Amino acid sequence: MTTVGILGGGQLARMLALSGAPLGLRFLVMDTEADACAGQFAPLLVGDYRDEAALAEFASRVDVATFDFENVPAESAEWLAQRIPVFPNPRALAVAQDRMVEKSLFRRLGIPVGEFAAVSARTELEAEVARIGGPCILKTRRLGYDGKGQFRIRTAADIEAAWQALGEQASSVGLIVEAFIPFERELSVVAVRGRDGEFRTWPLTENWHVDGVLSASLAPATVDAALAQSAFGHARKLAEALDYVGVFALELFYRDGQLLANEMAPRVHNSGHWTIEGAETSQFQNHLRAVLGLPLGATDTLGHACMLNWIGAMPDAAAVLNQAGGHWHDYGKQPRAGRKVGHATLRADNPTGLAQALQQAGDALGRQAQVAPVVGRLLT
Ligand code: ATP
Ligand code: MG
Ligand code: MG
């Protein structure tokens, strides 16, 4: 009997546990919160990631460890890795935790990125905004997620407000200023690399964000094959450079026929949730296979899929469940503004069928605005 330990007990851990059940796996989830939603399906160890006693108990009860939460302190991951196998390795986790280190690695590997610079003082921010020219975005280097810890600088007049908002974090989590990319599309590569180095990707996914939070994902993205190949090449280079094992996502901006890397996520990713019903093997199943050294499953798509995120509160399930290709995921979380509480995936054999199903579900739920960009893409 193999027990997989997961650091972080949110919906990603929950879906990993659900996906691992047919493989006969047991799980132990560690989280700082007693009501972590993965705890509804797997034993939950409540503790602080920096508490050595809690980590020691976790290590003693699992055969291998992985992550649902990308901001587990890198030192804690390192401490665990000295005792049990940990995938992805702590170095990969550490790189992905710091936007400055991450973007510098992208650049070193020849993966195109927009202009960026670390800033530690307001005068430095002014100088870098002037150097970059045009709109910028100030972000915390560490601990940001769902667009939190970001401030858009449209003109130099916004620098004061940006520094007011984030300046005090310069000495704790660090700050980075980036060129604002007026992208035409956002795309992501969800990829998996096995312990033996085997590398696979799912088809490119197109993503739509609202207020910095993922709203909808469409797969396969309607982009030309050469562009997809170049995106896969970037992901592969990154995985090999980090000796990465498991699933990860590489977020990309598309503009003027070019791809620019935004960030990587060292874990299963929200833009890969569609793979549960829309691919031969889901990201969750392949992550577990990779971490355990099992053969990876095929990543081919089953038709066309769109995932819709439910933020804040769950809508009525019936509007999705009464669609032939409608699938529902309720994470069992308490509703709270801005919180990811569930998602739906709609699947169809062709783009027109998917557009129709999305339109019907969107109308029934009063969520026309959420489905509109996806429907628009499918019908062009
Ligand atoms: P995630 O939840 O994806 O981890 P995050 O908080 O780490 O989010 P980013 O992915 O960097 O933050 O930014 C969130 C969204 O904000 C992006 O998907 C994109 O829509 C927008 N954004 C971020 N950086 C830029 C940029 N340099 N230019 C244009 N848009 C940007
Ligand atoms: Mg991020
Ligand atoms: Mg992101």
mmCIF file of C-alpha atoms and ligand atoms in Angstrom:
data_model
loop_
_atom_site.group_PDB
_atom_site.id
_atom_site.type_symbol
_atom_site.label_atom_id
_atom_site.label_comp_id
_atom_site.label_asym_id
_atom_site.label_seq_id
_atom_site.Cartn_x
_atom_site.Cartn_y
_atom_site.Cartn_z
ATOM 1 C CA MET A 1 0.000 0.000 0.000
ATOM 2 C CA THR A 2 1.530 3.309 -1.110
ATOM 3 C CA THR A 3 0.709 6.532 0.711
ATOM 4 C CA VAL A 4 1.209 9.821 -1.119
ATOM 5 C CA GLY A 5 1.702 12.848 1.115
ATOM 6 C CA ILE A 6 0.427 16.180 -0.154
ATOM 7 C CA LEU A 7 1.531 19.489 1.353
ATOM 8 C CA GLY A 8 -1.485 21.752 1.070
ATOM 9 C CA GLY A 9 -5.077 20.540 1.322
ATOM 10 C CA GLY A 10 -7.043 22.642 -1.177
ATOM 11 C CA GLN A 11 -8.967 21.591 -4.257
ATOM 12 C CA LEU A 12 -5.814 20.463 -6.060
ATOM 13 C CA ALA A 13 -5.027 17.957 -3.302
ATOM 14 C CA ARG A 14 -8.677 16.928 -3.277
ATOM 15 C CA MET A 15 -8.680 16.207 -7.022
ATOM 16 C CA LEU A 16 -5.319 14.402 -6.741
ATOM 17 C CA ALA A 17 -6.796 12.145 -4.043
ATOM 18 C CA LEU A 18 -9.937 11.460 -6.096
ATOM 19 C CA SER A 19 -7.816 10.647 -9.115
ATOM 20 C CA GLY A 20 -5.477 8.373 -7.171
ATOM 21 C CA ALA A 21 -8.208 6.215 -5.657
ATOM 22 C CA PRO A 22 -8.460 3.844 -8.681
ATOM 23 C CA LEU A 23 -4.700 3.290 -8.477
ATOM 24 C CA GLY A 24 -5.180 1.938 -4.954
ATOM 25 C CA LEU A 25 -3.294 4.843 -3.428
ATOM 26 C CA ARG A 26 -3.676 6.193 0.084
ATOM 27 C CA PHE A 27 -3.130 9.858 0.861
ATOM 28 C CA LEU A 28 -2.147 12.048 3.775
ATOM 29 C CA VAL A 29 -2.764 15.754 3.361
ATOM 30 C CA MET A 30 -1.058 18.396 5.467
ATOM 31 C CA ASP A 31 -2.590 21.846 5.817
ATOM 32 C CA THR A 32 -2.586 24.703 8.274
ATOM 33 C CA GLU A 33 -6.418 24.747 8.317
ATOM 34 C CA ALA A 34 -8.600 22.067 9.931
ATOM 35 C CA ASP A 35 -11.353 22.585 7.326
ATOM 36 C CA ALA A 36 -9.070 22.172 4.255
ATOM 37 C CA CYS A 37 -11.352 20.722 1.568
ATOM 38 C CA ALA A 38 -9.085 17.781 0.667
ATOM 39 C CA GLY A 39 -9.693 16.583 4.224
ATOM 40 C CA GLN A 40 -13.155 15.422 3.116
ATOM 41 C CA PHE A 41 -11.466 12.622 1.123
ATOM 42 C CA ALA A 42 -8.107 11.999 2.750
ATOM 43 C CA PRO A 43 -6.700 11.942 6.278
ATOM 44 C CA LEU A 44 -5.655 15.471 7.208
ATOM 45 C CA LEU A 45 -2.690 16.430 9.354
ATOM 46 C CA VAL A 46 -3.143 19.974 10.633
ATOM 47 C CA GLY A 47 0.140 21.757 11.212
ATOM 48 C CA ASP A 48 2.444 24.562 10.267
ATOM 49 C CA TYR A 49 4.806 23.826 7.372
ATOM 50 C CA ARG A 50 7.683 25.259 9.434
ATOM 51 C CA ASP A 51 6.984 23.038 12.446
ATOM 52 C CA GLU A 52 9.606 20.291 12.466
ATOM 53 C CA ALA A 53 7.536 17.968 14.654
ATOM 54 C CA ALA A 54 4.581 18.185 12.268
ATOM 55 C CA LEU A 55 6.860 17.638 9.252
ATOM 56 C CA ALA A 56 8.468 14.659 10.977
ATOM 57 C CA GLU A 57 5.077 13.076 11.598
ATOM 58 C CA PHE A 58 4.096 13.723 7.975
ATOM 59 C CA ALA A 59 7.346 12.148 6.731
ATOM 60 C CA SER A 60 6.874 9.080 8.926
ATOM 61 C CA ARG A 61 3.404 8.386 7.505
ATOM 62 C CA VAL A 62 4.001 8.753 3.746
ATOM 63 C CA ASP A 63 6.106 7.050 1.059
ATOM 64 C CA VAL A 64 6.507 10.072 -1.193
ATOM 65 C CA ALA A 65 5.570 13.746 -0.945
ATOM 66 C CA THR A 66 4.245 16.310 -3.396
ATOM 67 C CA PHE A 67 2.557 19.716 -3.308
ATOM 68 C CA ASP A 68 -0.855 21.272 -3.699
ATOM 69 C CA PHE A 69 0.450 24.594 -2.330
ATOM 70 C CA GLU A 70 3.350 26.178 -4.199
ATOM 71 C CA ASN A 71 4.393 28.410 -1.310
ATOM 72 C CA VAL A 72 5.366 25.694 1.147
ATOM 73 C CA PRO A 73 8.644 27.117 2.537
ATOM 74 C CA ALA A 74 11.480 25.828 0.363
ATOM 75 C CA GLU A 75 13.491 24.976 3.516
ATOM 76 C CA SER A 76 10.662 22.716 4.696
ATOM 77 C CA ALA A 77 10.609 20.966 1.320
ATOM 78 C CA GLU A 78 14.401 20.592 1.570
ATOM 79 C CA TRP A 79 14.122 19.163 5.117
ATOM 80 C CA LEU A 80 11.597 16.586 3.868
ATOM 81 C CA ALA A 81 13.659 15.729 0.789
ATOM 82 C CA GLN A 82 16.532 14.660 3.051
ATOM 83 C CA ARG A 83 14.199 12.033 4.541
ATOM 84 C CA ILE A 84 11.717 10.920 1.864
ATOM 85 C CA PRO A 85 11.376 11.294 -1.940
ATOM 86 C CA VAL A 86 9.863 14.711 -2.776
ATOM 87 C CA PHE A 87 8.600 15.595 -6.265
ATOM 88 C CA PRO A 88 8.968 18.139 -7.769
ATOM 89 C CA ASN A 89 12.377 18.677 -6.172
ATOM 90 C CA PRO A 90 12.781 21.588 -3.712
ATOM 91 C CA ARG A 91 14.981 23.571 -6.118
ATOM 92 C CA ALA A 92 12.246 23.617 -8.773
ATOM 93 C CA LEU A 93 9.808 24.749 -6.083
ATOM 94 C CA ALA A 94 12.190 27.496 -4.915
ATOM 95 C CA VAL A 95 12.671 28.825 -8.459
ATOM 96 C CA ALA A 96 8.933 28.998 -9.065
ATOM 97 C CA GLN A 97 8.409 30.807 -5.741
ATOM 98 C CA ASP A 98 10.379 33.885 -6.768
ATOM 99 C CA ARG A 99 9.270 35.761 -9.903
ATOM 100 C CA MET A 100 12.725 37.313 -10.271
ATOM 101 C CA VAL A 101 14.599 34.006 -10.146
ATOM 102 C CA GLU A 102 11.958 32.378 -12.358
ATOM 103 C CA LYS A 103 12.054 35.050 -15.079
ATOM 104 C CA SER A 104 15.862 35.134 -14.993
ATOM 105 C CA LEU A 105 15.888 31.373 -15.608
ATOM 106 C CA PHE A 106 13.428 31.748 -18.515
ATOM 107 C CA ARG A 107 15.743 34.333 -20.060
ATOM 108 C CA ARG A 108 18.843 32.187 -19.516
ATOM 109 C CA LEU A 109 17.096 29.251 -21.240
ATOM 110 C CA GLY A 110 16.160 31.372 -24.252
ATOM 111 C CA ILE A 111 12.449 31.394 -23.342
ATOM 112 C CA PRO A 112 11.262 34.883 -24.370
ATOM 113 C CA VAL A 113 10.021 37.141 -21.563
ATOM 114 C CA GLY A 114 8.946 40.787 -21.384
ATOM 115 C CA GLU A 115 11.204 43.369 -19.734
ATOM 116 C CA PHE A 116 11.505 43.063 -15.956
ATOM 117 C CA ALA A 117 13.666 44.257 -13.072
ATOM 118 C CA ALA A 118 13.892 43.813 -9.318
ATOM 119 C CA VAL A 119 13.151 46.993 -7.356
ATOM 120 C CA SER A 120 13.980 47.670 -3.725
ATOM 121 C CA ALA A 121 13.367 51.431 -3.505
ATOM 122 C CA ARG A 122 10.967 53.947 -4.921
ATOM 123 C CA THR A 123 13.693 55.764 -6.876
ATOM 124 C CA GLU A 124 14.611 52.440 -8.472
ATOM 125 C CA LEU A 125 10.979 51.902 -9.463
ATOM 126 C CA GLU A 126 10.905 55.328 -11.129
ATOM 127 C CA ALA A 127 14.110 54.578 -13.016
ATOM 128 C CA GLU A 128 12.941 51.151 -14.181
ATOM 129 C CA VAL A 129 9.513 52.386 -15.288
ATOM 130 C CA ALA A 130 11.289 55.071 -17.334
ATOM 131 C CA ARG A 131 13.715 52.513 -18.794
ATOM 132 C CA ILE A 132 10.985 49.980 -19.663
ATOM 133 C CA GLY A 133 8.781 52.743 -21.096
ATOM 134 C CA GLY A 134 4.995 52.354 -21.457
ATOM 135 C CA PRO A 135 2.673 50.724 -18.927
ATOM 136 C CA CYS A 136 4.176 48.453 -16.295
ATOM 137 C CA ILE A 137 2.997 46.201 -13.514
ATOM 138 C CA LEU A 138 4.539 46.093 -10.047
ATOM 139 C CA LYS A 139 4.312 42.707 -8.319
ATOM 140 C CA THR A 140 5.540 41.067 -5.166
ATOM 141 C CA ARG A 141 8.339 38.638 -6.041
ATOM 142 C CA ARG A 142 7.007 35.995 -3.665
ATOM 143 C CA LEU A 143 3.656 34.734 -2.312
ATOM 144 C CA GLY A 144 1.357 36.321 -4.944
ATOM 145 C CA TYR A 145 -1.502 34.296 -6.411
ATOM 146 C CA ASP A 146 -4.778 35.014 -8.236
ATOM 147 C CA GLY A 147 -3.422 38.461 -9.157
ATOM 148 C CA LYS A 148 -2.917 39.461 -5.502
ATOM 149 C CA GLY A 149 0.085 41.637 -4.705
ATOM 150 C CA GLN A 150 0.031 43.442 -8.070
ATOM 151 C CA PHE A 151 -0.404 47.073 -9.066
ATOM 152 C CA ARG A 152 -0.726 48.381 -12.620
ATOM 153 C CA ILE A 153 1.271 51.477 -13.515
ATOM 154 C CA ARG A 154 -0.320 53.060 -16.564
ATOM 155 C CA THR A 155 1.731 56.260 -16.473
ATOM 156 C CA ALA A 156 4.466 57.689 -14.257
ATOM 157 C CA ALA A 157 1.696 59.403 -12.268
ATOM 158 C CA ASP A 158 0.670 55.969 -10.898
ATOM 159 C CA ILE A 159 4.077 55.300 -9.336
ATOM 160 C CA GLU A 160 3.141 57.041 -6.080
ATOM 161 C CA ALA A 161 0.007 54.900 -5.632
ATOM 162 C CA ALA A 162 1.892 51.719 -6.604
ATOM 163 C CA TRP A 163 4.567 52.401 -4.004
ATOM 164 C CA GLN A 164 1.900 53.220 -1.408
ATOM 165 C CA ALA A 165 0.237 49.877 -2.123
ATOM 166 C CA LEU A 166 3.271 47.583 -2.265
ATOM 167 C CA GLY A 167 6.389 49.530 -1.252
ATOM 168 C CA GLU A 168 6.454 48.286 2.319
ATOM 169 C CA GLN A 169 6.787 44.720 1.054
ATOM 170 C CA ALA A 170 10.072 45.503 -0.719
ATOM 171 C CA SER A 171 12.093 44.318 2.272
ATOM 172 C CA SER A 172 9.990 41.222 3.095
ATOM 173 C CA VAL A 173 8.852 39.423 -0.090
ATOM 174 C CA GLY A 174 10.675 41.672 -2.586
ATOM 175 C CA LEU A 175 9.242 43.495 -5.597
ATOM 176 C CA ILE A 176 9.575 43.130 -9.356
ATOM 177 C CA VAL A 177 8.417 45.540 -12.044
ATOM 178 C CA GLU A 178 7.444 44.111 -15.427
ATOM 179 C CA ALA A 179 6.447 45.586 -18.760
ATOM 180 C CA PHE A 180 2.670 45.334 -19.123
ATOM 181 C CA ILE A 181 2.086 43.091 -22.170
ATOM 182 C CA PRO A 182 -1.008 44.110 -24.179
ATOM 183 C CA PHE A 183 -1.567 40.478 -25.112
ATOM 184 C CA GLU A 184 -4.046 39.197 -27.686
ATOM 185 C CA ARG A 185 -4.392 35.889 -25.865
ATOM 186 C CA GLU A 186 -3.255 34.104 -22.744
ATOM 187 C CA LEU A 187 -2.161 30.517 -23.238
ATOM 188 C CA SER A 188 -0.781 27.828 -20.981
ATOM 189 C CA VAL A 189 1.153 24.657 -21.461
ATOM 190 C CA VAL A 190 0.278 21.966 -18.959
ATOM 191 C CA ALA A 191 3.043 19.372 -19.075
ATOM 192 C CA VAL A 192 4.267 16.340 -17.179
ATOM 193 C CA ARG A 193 7.742 14.863 -16.798
ATOM 194 C CA GLY A 194 8.307 11.403 -15.367
ATOM 195 C CA ARG A 195 11.057 10.232 -13.040
ATOM 196 C CA ASP A 196 12.766 8.724 -16.092
ATOM 197 C CA GLY A 197 12.659 12.037 -17.969
ATOM 198 C CA GLU A 198 9.743 11.161 -20.245
ATOM 199 C CA PHE A 199 8.008 14.413 -21.176
ATOM 200 C CA ARG A 200 4.436 14.945 -22.381
ATOM 201 C CA THR A 201 2.155 17.930 -22.781
ATOM 202 C CA TRP A 202 -1.567 18.296 -23.146
ATOM 203 C CA PRO A 203 -2.667 20.488 -26.052
ATOM 204 C CA LEU A 204 -2.214 24.215 -25.561
ATOM 205 C CA THR A 205 -5.000 25.830 -23.485
ATOM 206 C CA GLU A 206 -6.358 29.360 -23.931
ATOM 207 C CA ASN A 207 -7.244 31.163 -20.706
ATOM 208 C CA TRP A 208 -9.367 34.172 -19.772
ATOM 209 C CA HIS A 209 -8.819 36.002 -16.478
ATOM 210 C CA VAL A 210 -11.152 38.416 -14.714
ATOM 211 C CA ASP A 211 -9.565 40.669 -12.070
ATOM 212 C CA GLY A 212 -6.423 38.524 -12.151
ATOM 213 C CA VAL A 213 -8.317 35.284 -11.456
ATOM 214 C CA LEU A 214 -8.815 32.511 -14.038
ATOM 215 C CA SER A 215 -12.378 32.573 -15.328
ATOM 216 C CA ALA A 216 -12.415 30.177 -18.309
ATOM 217 C CA SER A 217 -10.102 27.781 -20.151
ATOM 218 C CA LEU A 218 -10.540 26.353 -23.655
ATOM 219 C CA ALA A 219 -8.693 23.319 -25.005
ATOM 220 C CA PRO A 220 -7.350 22.694 -27.503
ATOM 221 C CA ALA A 221 -6.545 26.373 -28.079
ATOM 222 C CA THR A 222 -7.115 27.444 -31.679
ATOM 223 C CA VAL A 223 -3.518 28.325 -32.541
ATOM 224 C CA ASP A 224 -1.311 27.113 -35.344
ATOM 225 C CA ALA A 225 0.763 23.993 -34.870
ATOM 226 C CA ALA A 226 4.139 25.770 -35.098
ATOM 227 C CA LEU A 227 3.218 28.115 -32.242
ATOM 228 C CA ALA A 228 2.099 25.176 -30.101
ATOM 229 C CA GLN A 229 5.344 23.340 -30.841
ATOM 230 C CA SER A 230 7.390 26.334 -29.777
ATOM 231 C CA ALA A 231 5.406 26.582 -26.516
ATOM 232 C CA PHE A 232 5.985 22.869 -25.854
ATOM 233 C CA GLY A 233 9.694 23.369 -26.568
ATOM 234 C CA HIS A 234 9.888 26.109 -23.935
ATOM 235 C CA ALA A 235 8.129 23.895 -21.384
ATOM 236 C CA ARG A 236 10.434 20.986 -22.116
ATOM 237 C CA LYS A 237 13.583 23.093 -21.748
ATOM 238 C CA LEU A 238 12.323 24.399 -18.428
ATOM 239 C CA ALA A 239 11.433 20.925 -17.127
ATOM 240 C CA GLU A 240 14.827 19.546 -18.105
ATOM 241 C CA ALA A 241 16.733 22.478 -16.612
ATOM 242 C CA LEU A 242 14.945 21.969 -13.272
ATOM 243 C CA ASP A 243 15.043 18.151 -13.442
ATOM 244 C CA TYR A 244 11.337 18.523 -12.846
ATOM 245 C CA VAL A 245 9.174 15.509 -11.950
ATOM 246 C CA GLY A 246 5.387 15.823 -12.036
ATOM 247 C CA VAL A 247 2.895 18.174 -13.658
ATOM 248 C CA PHE A 248 3.544 21.895 -14.072
ATOM 249 C CA ALA A 249 2.084 24.761 -16.053
ATOM 250 C CA LEU A 250 3.840 27.444 -18.068
ATOM 251 C CA GLU A 251 1.698 30.582 -18.539
ATOM 252 C CA LEU A 252 2.301 32.493 -21.769
ATOM 253 C CA PHE A 253 1.185 35.729 -23.368
ATOM 254 C CA TYR A 254 0.591 35.747 -27.137
ATOM 255 C CA ARG A 255 1.059 38.942 -29.120
ATOM 256 C CA ASP A 256 1.978 39.677 -32.747
ATOM 257 C CA GLY A 257 2.680 36.025 -33.449
ATOM 258 C CA GLN A 258 5.109 35.833 -30.484
ATOM 259 C CA LEU A 259 4.982 34.038 -27.150
ATOM 260 C CA LEU A 260 6.257 35.627 -23.940
ATOM 261 C CA ALA A 261 6.479 33.604 -20.734
ATOM 262 C CA ASN A 262 4.682 35.001 -17.668
ATOM 263 C CA GLU A 263 5.218 32.446 -14.911
ATOM 264 C CA MET A 264 5.309 28.764 -14.116
ATOM 265 C CA ALA A 265 3.261 26.877 -11.531
ATOM 266 C CA PRO A 266 5.126 23.918 -9.970
ATOM 267 C CA ARG A 267 2.017 21.770 -9.554
ATOM 268 C CA VAL A 268 -1.196 20.698 -11.218
ATOM 269 C CA HIS A 269 -2.852 23.847 -12.505
ATOM 270 C CA ASN A 270 -6.308 25.371 -12.766
ATOM 271 C CA SER A 271 -5.902 25.678 -16.563
ATOM 272 C CA GLY A 272 -5.529 21.875 -16.660
ATOM 273 C CA HIS A 273 -8.770 20.993 -14.853
ATOM 274 C CA TRP A 274 -10.458 20.336 -18.199
ATOM 275 C CA THR A 275 -8.197 17.265 -18.610
ATOM 276 C CA ILE A 276 -10.345 15.337 -16.082
ATOM 277 C CA GLU A 277 -13.069 14.827 -18.681
ATOM 278 C CA GLY A 278 -11.407 16.254 -21.789
ATOM 279 C CA ALA A 279 -8.292 14.107 -22.086
ATOM 280 C CA GLU A 280 -7.383 10.443 -22.151
ATOM 281 C CA THR A 281 -5.417 10.920 -18.920
ATOM 282 C CA SER A 282 -5.988 13.838 -16.534
ATOM 283 C CA GLN A 283 -3.263 16.085 -15.147
ATOM 284 C CA PHE A 284 -4.020 14.696 -11.670
ATOM 285 C CA GLN A 285 -3.603 11.075 -12.702
ATOM 286 C CA ASN A 286 -0.404 11.812 -14.636
ATOM 287 C CA HIS A 287 1.044 13.838 -11.766
ATOM 288 C CA LEU A 288 0.606 10.836 -9.467
ATOM 289 C CA ARG A 289 2.007 8.467 -12.071
ATOM 290 C CA ALA A 290 5.056 10.720 -12.514
ATOM 291 C CA VAL A 291 5.673 11.118 -8.792
ATOM 292 C CA LEU A 292 5.397 7.340 -8.264
ATOM 293 C CA GLY A 293 7.554 6.405 -11.264
ATOM 294 C CA LEU A 294 4.640 4.724 -13.074
ATOM 295 C CA PRO A 295 4.186 4.876 -16.882
ATOM 296 C CA LEU A 296 2.597 8.161 -17.964
ATOM 297 C CA GLY A 297 -0.820 8.086 -19.641
ATOM 298 C CA ALA A 298 -1.644 9.508 -23.070
ATOM 299 C CA THR A 299 -2.458 13.218 -23.066
ATOM 300 C CA ASP A 300 -4.670 13.201 -26.181
ATOM 301 C CA THR A 301 -7.862 15.221 -26.027
ATOM 302 C CA LEU A 302 -11.363 13.799 -26.216
ATOM 303 C CA GLY A 303 -12.992 16.437 -28.391
ATOM 304 C CA HIS A 304 -13.153 20.087 -27.289
ATOM 305 C CA ALA A 305 -13.478 21.207 -23.685
ATOM 306 C CA CYS A 306 -14.138 24.410 -21.781
ATOM 307 C CA MET A 307 -13.686 24.815 -18.051
ATOM 308 C CA LEU A 308 -15.575 27.536 -16.189
ATOM 309 C CA ASN A 309 -14.380 28.534 -12.717
ATOM 310 C CA TRP A 310 -16.879 29.238 -9.967
ATOM 311 C CA ILE A 311 -15.598 32.053 -7.788
ATOM 312 C CA GLY A 312 -17.179 33.080 -4.471
ATOM 313 C CA ALA A 313 -20.230 30.796 -4.499
ATOM 314 C CA MET A 314 -21.507 27.766 -6.412
ATOM 315 C CA PRO A 315 -24.168 28.387 -9.076
ATOM 316 C CA ASP A 316 -27.008 25.950 -9.747
ATOM 317 C CA ALA A 317 -25.616 22.644 -11.013
ATOM 318 C CA ALA A 318 -28.606 21.652 -13.138
ATOM 319 C CA ALA A 319 -27.805 24.061 -15.981
ATOM 320 C CA VAL A 320 -24.536 22.203 -16.572
ATOM 321 C CA LEU A 321 -25.612 18.699 -15.594
ATOM 322 C CA ASN A 322 -28.435 18.711 -18.129
ATOM 323 C CA GLN A 323 -25.924 19.196 -20.957
ATOM 324 C CA ALA A 324 -24.781 15.980 -22.656
ATOM 325 C CA GLY A 325 -21.130 16.873 -22.052
ATOM 326 C CA GLY A 326 -21.586 18.749 -18.782
ATOM 327 C CA HIS A 327 -19.488 17.923 -15.700
ATOM 328 C CA TRP A 328 -19.642 19.454 -12.242
ATOM 329 C CA HIS A 329 -17.013 19.893 -9.539
ATOM 330 C CA ASP A 330 -17.983 21.288 -6.139
ATOM 331 C CA TYR A 331 -14.929 21.554 -3.880
ATOM 332 C CA GLY A 332 -17.011 21.472 -0.705
ATOM 333 C CA LYS A 333 -15.726 24.862 0.452
ATOM 334 C CA GLN A 334 -17.509 27.579 2.377
ATOM 335 C CA PRO A 335 -18.521 30.410 0.023
ATOM 336 C CA ARG A 336 -16.318 33.502 0.329
ATOM 337 C CA ALA A 337 -15.758 36.450 -2.008
ATOM 338 C CA GLY A 338 -12.939 35.783 -4.477
ATOM 339 C CA ARG A 339 -12.521 32.138 -3.417
ATOM 340 C CA LYS A 340 -12.368 29.323 -6.002
ATOM 341 C CA VAL A 341 -15.205 27.056 -4.838
ATOM 342 C CA GLY A 342 -15.729 24.798 -7.857
ATOM 343 C CA HIS A 343 -15.708 24.490 -11.622
ATOM 344 C CA ALA A 344 -17.618 22.987 -14.516
ATOM 345 C CA THR A 345 -16.304 21.405 -17.685
ATOM 346 C CA LEU A 346 -18.351 21.251 -20.872
ATOM 347 C CA ARG A 347 -17.175 18.898 -23.575
ATOM 348 C CA ALA A 348 -18.315 18.344 -27.166
ATOM 349 C CA ASP A 349 -17.095 16.618 -30.306
ATOM 350 C CA ASN A 350 -16.653 19.840 -32.270
ATOM 351 C CA PRO A 351 -16.234 23.590 -31.661
ATOM 352 C CA THR A 352 -19.787 24.471 -32.765
ATOM 353 C CA GLY A 353 -21.300 21.919 -30.398
ATOM 354 C CA LEU A 354 -19.204 23.255 -27.537
ATOM 355 C CA ALA A 355 -20.172 26.853 -28.331
ATOM 356 C CA GLN A 356 -23.846 25.846 -28.276
ATOM 357 C CA ALA A 357 -23.550 24.043 -24.933
ATOM 358 C CA LEU A 358 -21.679 26.987 -23.412
ATOM 359 C CA GLN A 359 -24.250 29.464 -24.653
ATOM 360 C CA GLN A 360 -27.105 27.401 -23.207
ATOM 361 C CA ALA A 361 -25.381 26.942 -19.844
ATOM 362 C CA GLY A 362 -24.368 30.622 -19.756
ATOM 363 C CA ASP A 363 -27.947 31.747 -20.476
ATOM 364 C CA ALA A 364 -29.435 29.392 -17.877
ATOM 365 C CA LEU A 365 -26.984 30.575 -15.209
ATOM 366 C CA GLY A 366 -27.107 34.260 -16.146
ATOM 367 C CA ARG A 367 -23.368 34.058 -16.835
ATOM 368 C CA GLN A 368 -23.335 35.220 -20.433
ATOM 369 C CA ALA A 369 -20.308 37.441 -19.794
ATOM 370 C CA GLN A 370 -18.234 34.509 -18.566
ATOM 371 C CA VAL A 371 -18.924 32.301 -21.601
ATOM 372 C CA ALA A 372 -18.960 35.065 -24.246
ATOM 373 C CA PRO A 373 -15.203 35.266 -25.004
ATOM 374 C CA VAL A 374 -14.971 31.484 -25.309
ATOM 375 C CA VAL A 375 -18.041 31.257 -27.552
ATOM 376 C CA GLY A 376 -16.577 34.081 -29.634
ATOM 377 C CA ARG A 377 -13.304 32.202 -30.071
ATOM 378 C CA LEU A 378 -15.033 28.927 -30.965
ATOM 379 C CA LEU A 379 -17.187 30.557 -33.641
ATOM 380 C CA THR A 380 -14.361 32.471 -35.415
HETATM 381 P P1 ATP B 1 -1.851 32.833 -10.671
HETATM 382 O O1 ATP B 1 -3.143 32.689 -9.945
HETATM 383 O O2 ATP B 1 -1.931 32.535 -12.138
HETATM 384 O O3 ATP B 1 -0.693 32.169 -10.006
HETATM 385 P P2 ATP B 1 -0.461 35.310 -10.043
HETATM 386 O O4 ATP B 1 -1.010 36.073 -8.903
HETATM 387 O O5 ATP B 1 0.777 34.519 -9.841
HETATM 388 O O6 ATP B 1 -1.615 34.426 -10.650
HETATM 389 P P3 ATP B 1 0.126 36.415 -12.686
HETATM 390 O O7 ATP B 1 -0.175 35.146 -13.367
HETATM 391 O O8 ATP B 1 1.480 36.982 -12.878
HETATM 392 O O9 ATP B 1 -0.207 36.403 -11.136
HETATM 393 O O10 ATP B 1 -0.930 37.534 -13.124
HETATM 394 C C1 ATP B 1 -2.333 37.286 -13.119
HETATM 395 C C2 ATP B 1 -2.926 37.800 -14.406
HETATM 396 O O11 ATP B 1 -2.681 39.222 -14.517
HETATM 397 C C3 ATP B 1 -2.278 37.211 -15.655
HETATM 398 O O12 ATP B 1 -2.833 35.971 -15.990
HETATM 399 C C4 ATP B 1 -2.606 38.305 -16.676
HETATM 400 O O13 ATP B 1 -3.947 38.262 -17.068
HETATM 401 C C5 ATP B 1 -2.374 39.572 -15.865
HETATM 402 N N1 ATP B 1 -0.946 39.976 -15.972
HETATM 403 C C6 ATP B 1 0.052 39.656 -15.125
HETATM 404 N N2 ATP B 1 1.236 40.157 -15.522
HETATM 405 C C7 ATP B 1 0.998 40.808 -16.680
HETATM 406 C C8 ATP B 1 1.812 41.539 -17.599
HETATM 407 N N3 ATP B 1 3.125 41.706 -17.400
HETATM 408 N N4 ATP B 1 1.211 42.062 -18.690
HETATM 409 C C9 ATP B 1 -0.120 41.912 -18.896
HETATM 410 N N5 ATP B 1 -0.942 41.242 -18.070
HETATM 411 C C10 ATP B 1 -0.410 40.694 -16.970
HETATM 412 MG MG MG B 2 1.224 32.568 -9.975
HETATM 413 MG MG MG B 3 -0.517 33.286 -13.297
#
